[in-house]
């Protein structure tokens, strides 16, 4: 196997690992378990949006941490193609369950656009999580709820830190 084939295999493996991490629900469950029971939070909406934020956060992290890497474009392509395929499965399952077509990948793209718009409108924020948290709370319909704000911020920070550590471990960063 030449270096080009080996690097491709490593990138494909990284894409699979990142997909597995993005759709893993353990940290979503962990964060949901820590929301106060007495608060007026739509837990179904928050849980749904947390998973979307995690998927988006992985993609955002790749763009950010690999900004000057020659592997950035290829790894992003592998990751988002995998997410697209995963999304088709969710869309199909949802359609069978509720009888209505939902394009999960389009929903992810819409959420990504919302977060990017929020970041663009707040260029002086000292760190992205201070923008992502309030935007997450707004999307969840709990714009004034500190618990929702913090839950979104925690998911984003945790996701980007884990992706950064993974990229460092596989020597892409």
mmCIF file of C-alpha atoms in Angstrom:
data_model
loop_
_atom_site.group_PDB
_atom_site.id
_atom_site.type_symbol
_atom_site.label_atom_id
_atom_site.label_comp_id
_atom_site.label_asym_id
_atom_site.label_seq_id
_atom_site.Cartn_x
_atom_site.Cartn_y
_atom_site.Cartn_z
ATOM 1 C CA UNK A 1 0.000 0.000 0.000
ATOM 2 C CA UNK A 2 1.489 3.351 -0.998
ATOM 3 C CA UNK A 3 1.389 6.495 1.169
ATOM 4 C CA UNK A 4 -1.598 7.936 -0.719
ATOM 5 C CA UNK A 5 -3.687 4.778 -0.187
ATOM 6 C CA UNK A 6 -2.599 4.561 3.446
ATOM 7 C CA UNK A 7 -3.558 8.205 4.087
ATOM 8 C CA UNK A 8 -6.922 7.643 2.379
ATOM 9 C CA UNK A 9 -7.565 4.639 4.586
ATOM 10 C CA UNK A 10 -6.628 6.652 7.667
ATOM 11 C CA UNK A 11 -8.975 9.458 6.627
ATOM 12 C CA UNK A 12 -11.803 7.010 5.939
ATOM 13 C CA UNK A 13 -11.241 5.444 9.369
ATOM 14 C CA UNK A 14 -11.239 8.919 10.927
ATOM 15 C CA UNK A 15 -14.500 9.725 9.130
ATOM 16 C CA UNK A 16 -16.087 6.546 10.505
ATOM 17 C CA UNK A 17 -14.827 7.289 14.006
ATOM 18 C CA UNK A 18 -16.146 10.843 13.856
ATOM 19 C CA UNK A 19 -19.531 9.654 12.589
ATOM 20 C CA UNK A 20 -19.729 7.114 15.417
ATOM 21 C CA UNK A 21 -18.876 9.825 17.938
ATOM 22 C CA UNK A 22 -21.339 12.330 16.441
ATOM 23 C CA UNK A 23 -24.295 9.974 16.642
ATOM 24 C CA UNK A 24 -23.410 8.381 19.973
ATOM 25 C CA UNK A 25 -26.080 9.371 22.489
ATOM 26 C CA UNK A 26 -24.317 8.833 25.813
ATOM 27 C CA UNK A 27 -23.352 12.473 26.343
ATOM 28 C CA UNK A 28 -26.814 13.587 25.195
ATOM 29 C CA UNK A 29 -28.363 11.333 27.844
ATOM 30 C CA UNK A 30 -25.847 12.536 30.443
ATOM 31 C CA UNK A 31 -26.713 16.185 29.795
ATOM 32 C CA UNK A 32 -30.445 15.451 29.777
ATOM 33 C CA UNK A 33 -30.165 13.713 33.146
ATOM 34 C CA UNK A 34 -28.712 16.914 34.610
ATOM 35 C CA UNK A 35 -31.528 19.232 33.569
ATOM 36 C CA UNK A 36 -33.611 20.278 36.562
ATOM 37 C CA UNK A 37 -36.874 18.364 36.701
ATOM 38 C CA UNK A 38 -38.850 21.340 37.984
ATOM 39 C CA UNK A 39 -37.922 23.651 35.109
ATOM 40 C CA UNK A 40 -40.225 24.533 32.229
ATOM 41 C CA UNK A 41 -38.089 22.899 29.540
ATOM 42 C CA UNK A 42 -39.382 20.929 26.584
ATOM 43 C CA UNK A 43 -37.081 17.958 27.156
ATOM 44 C CA UNK A 44 -37.988 16.250 23.870
ATOM 45 C CA UNK A 45 -36.985 19.370 21.920
ATOM 46 C CA UNK A 46 -33.783 19.871 23.927
ATOM 47 C CA UNK A 47 -32.727 16.245 23.473
ATOM 48 C CA UNK A 48 -33.429 16.372 19.738
ATOM 49 C CA UNK A 49 -31.505 19.632 19.341
ATOM 50 C CA UNK A 50 -28.579 18.376 21.450
ATOM 51 C CA UNK A 51 -28.030 15.521 19.017
ATOM 52 C CA UNK A 52 -28.147 17.913 16.082
ATOM 53 C CA UNK A 53 -25.737 20.287 17.831
ATOM 54 C CA UNK A 54 -23.308 17.454 18.443
ATOM 55 C CA UNK A 55 -23.342 16.417 14.773
ATOM 56 C CA UNK A 56 -22.874 20.027 13.698
ATOM 57 C CA UNK A 57 -20.192 20.565 16.334
ATOM 58 C CA UNK A 58 -18.094 17.721 14.937
ATOM 59 C CA UNK A 59 -18.242 19.229 11.436
ATOM 60 C CA UNK A 60 -17.486 22.707 12.777
ATOM 61 C CA UNK A 61 -14.535 21.345 14.737
ATOM 62 C CA UNK A 62 -13.059 19.723 11.646
ATOM 63 C CA UNK A 63 -13.235 22.996 9.726
ATOM 64 C CA UNK A 64 -11.772 24.923 12.648
ATOM 65 C CA UNK A 65 -9.012 22.597 13.814
ATOM 66 C CA UNK A 66 -7.933 21.525 10.334
ATOM 67 C CA UNK A 67 -8.130 25.023 8.817
ATOM 68 C CA UNK A 68 -4.643 24.797 7.286
ATOM 69 C CA UNK A 69 -4.465 21.036 6.824
ATOM 70 C CA UNK A 70 -4.322 19.448 3.385
ATOM 71 C CA UNK A 71 -6.608 16.686 4.729
ATOM 72 C CA UNK A 72 -9.374 19.077 5.812
ATOM 73 C CA UNK A 73 -11.427 19.008 2.616
ATOM 74 C CA UNK A 74 -11.262 15.235 2.201
ATOM 75 C CA UNK A 75 -12.092 14.491 5.844
ATOM 76 C CA UNK A 76 -14.993 16.962 5.804
ATOM 77 C CA UNK A 77 -16.290 15.330 2.633
ATOM 78 C CA UNK A 78 -16.078 11.871 4.182
ATOM 79 C CA UNK A 79 -17.742 13.053 7.395
ATOM 80 C CA UNK A 80 -20.624 14.926 5.775
ATOM 81 C CA UNK A 81 -21.286 12.142 3.263
ATOM 82 C CA UNK A 82 -21.532 9.735 6.198
ATOM 83 C CA UNK A 83 -23.869 12.110 8.027
ATOM 84 C CA UNK A 84 -25.965 12.430 4.867
ATOM 85 C CA UNK A 85 -26.301 8.647 4.657
ATOM 86 C CA UNK A 86 -27.119 8.425 8.368
ATOM 87 C CA UNK A 87 -29.704 11.200 7.900
ATOM 88 C CA UNK A 88 -31.430 9.324 5.112
ATOM 89 C CA UNK A 89 -31.951 6.429 7.510
ATOM 90 C CA UNK A 90 -33.458 8.731 10.129
ATOM 91 C CA UNK A 91 -35.660 10.395 7.513
ATOM 92 C CA UNK A 92 -36.954 7.040 6.279
ATOM 93 C CA UNK A 93 -37.611 5.748 9.785
ATOM 94 C CA UNK A 94 -39.381 8.956 10.741
ATOM 95 C CA UNK A 95 -41.544 8.799 7.634
ATOM 96 C CA UNK A 96 -42.611 5.240 8.496
ATOM 97 C CA UNK A 97 -43.381 6.223 12.073
ATOM 98 C CA UNK A 98 -45.309 9.451 11.504
ATOM 99 C CA UNK A 99 -46.340 9.182 7.867
ATOM 100 C CA UNK A 100 -44.648 12.429 6.918
ATOM 101 C CA UNK A 101 -41.361 12.966 5.104
ATOM 102 C CA UNK A 102 -38.729 14.791 7.161
ATOM 103 C CA UNK A 103 -35.380 15.627 5.528
ATOM 104 C CA UNK A 104 -33.052 15.279 8.521
ATOM 105 C CA UNK A 105 -29.974 16.306 6.544
ATOM 106 C CA UNK A 106 -31.702 19.514 5.452
ATOM 107 C CA UNK A 107 -32.622 20.163 9.082
ATOM 108 C CA UNK A 108 -28.947 19.765 10.014
ATOM 109 C CA UNK A 109 -27.934 22.201 7.278
ATOM 110 C CA UNK A 110 -30.571 24.681 8.470
ATOM 111 C CA UNK A 111 -29.312 24.444 12.058
ATOM 112 C CA UNK A 112 -25.720 24.856 10.909
ATOM 113 C CA UNK A 113 -26.749 28.017 9.043
ATOM 114 C CA UNK A 114 -28.459 29.324 12.201
ATOM 115 C CA UNK A 115 -25.353 28.757 14.295
ATOM 116 C CA UNK A 116 -23.044 30.273 11.674
ATOM 117 C CA UNK A 117 -25.318 33.313 11.398
ATOM 118 C CA UNK A 118 -25.268 33.730 15.175
ATOM 119 C CA UNK A 119 -21.464 33.455 15.211
ATOM 120 C CA UNK A 120 -21.169 35.944 12.344
ATOM 121 C CA UNK A 121 -23.415 38.423 14.162
ATOM 122 C CA UNK A 122 -21.222 38.168 17.280
ATOM 123 C CA UNK A 123 -17.647 38.451 15.974
ATOM 124 C CA UNK A 124 -16.371 39.893 19.260
ATOM 125 C CA UNK A 125 -17.494 36.962 21.397
ATOM 126 C CA UNK A 126 -14.485 35.686 23.340
ATOM 127 C CA UNK A 127 -15.356 32.093 22.444
ATOM 128 C CA UNK A 128 -17.931 30.402 20.201
ATOM 129 C CA UNK A 129 -19.712 28.607 23.065
ATOM 130 C CA UNK A 130 -20.889 31.979 24.385
ATOM 131 C CA UNK A 131 -22.803 32.416 21.133
ATOM 132 C CA UNK A 132 -23.792 28.790 20.593
ATOM 133 C CA UNK A 133 -25.372 28.397 24.053
ATOM 134 C CA UNK A 134 -27.877 31.258 23.676
ATOM 135 C CA UNK A 135 -28.616 30.276 20.071
ATOM 136 C CA UNK A 136 -29.256 26.702 21.211
ATOM 137 C CA UNK A 137 -31.649 27.989 23.887
ATOM 138 C CA UNK A 138 -33.427 30.165 21.290
ATOM 139 C CA UNK A 139 -33.807 27.224 18.892
ATOM 140 C CA UNK A 140 -35.224 25.140 21.756
ATOM 141 C CA UNK A 141 -37.758 27.845 22.553
ATOM 142 C CA UNK A 142 -36.140 28.562 25.927
ATOM 143 C CA UNK A 143 -34.236 31.737 25.118
ATOM 144 C CA UNK A 144 -34.273 32.975 28.746
ATOM 145 C CA UNK A 145 -33.558 29.633 30.406
ATOM 146 C CA UNK A 146 -30.021 29.427 31.802
ATOM 147 C CA UNK A 147 -30.193 25.632 32.044
ATOM 148 C CA UNK A 148 -30.926 25.269 28.332
ATOM 149 C CA UNK A 149 -28.237 27.835 27.516
ATOM 150 C CA UNK A 150 -25.658 25.968 29.618
ATOM 151 C CA UNK A 151 -26.684 22.563 28.260
ATOM 152 C CA UNK A 152 -26.077 23.730 24.683
ATOM 153 C CA UNK A 153 -22.783 25.343 25.652
ATOM 154 C CA UNK A 154 -21.639 22.195 27.446
ATOM 155 C CA UNK A 155 -22.479 20.018 24.441
ATOM 156 C CA UNK A 156 -20.611 22.317 22.084
ATOM 157 C CA UNK A 157 -17.524 22.642 24.314
ATOM 158 C CA UNK A 158 -17.409 18.918 25.017
ATOM 159 C CA UNK A 159 -17.787 18.049 21.338
ATOM 160 C CA UNK A 160 -15.085 20.389 20.067
ATOM 161 C CA UNK A 161 -12.681 19.333 22.824
ATOM 162 C CA UNK A 162 -13.190 15.646 22.055
ATOM 163 C CA UNK A 163 -12.741 16.195 18.315
ATOM 164 C CA UNK A 164 -9.586 18.219 18.959
ATOM 165 C CA UNK A 165 -8.176 15.451 21.187
ATOM 166 C CA UNK A 166 -9.048 12.829 18.568
ATOM 167 C CA UNK A 167 -7.370 14.792 15.763
ATOM 168 C CA UNK A 168 -4.280 15.188 17.920
ATOM 169 C CA UNK A 169 -4.263 11.476 18.765
ATOM 170 C CA UNK A 170 -4.329 10.494 15.083
ATOM 171 C CA UNK A 171 -1.781 13.217 14.311
ATOM 172 C CA UNK A 172 -3.980 15.284 11.996
ATOM 173 C CA UNK A 173 -3.654 18.352 14.173
#
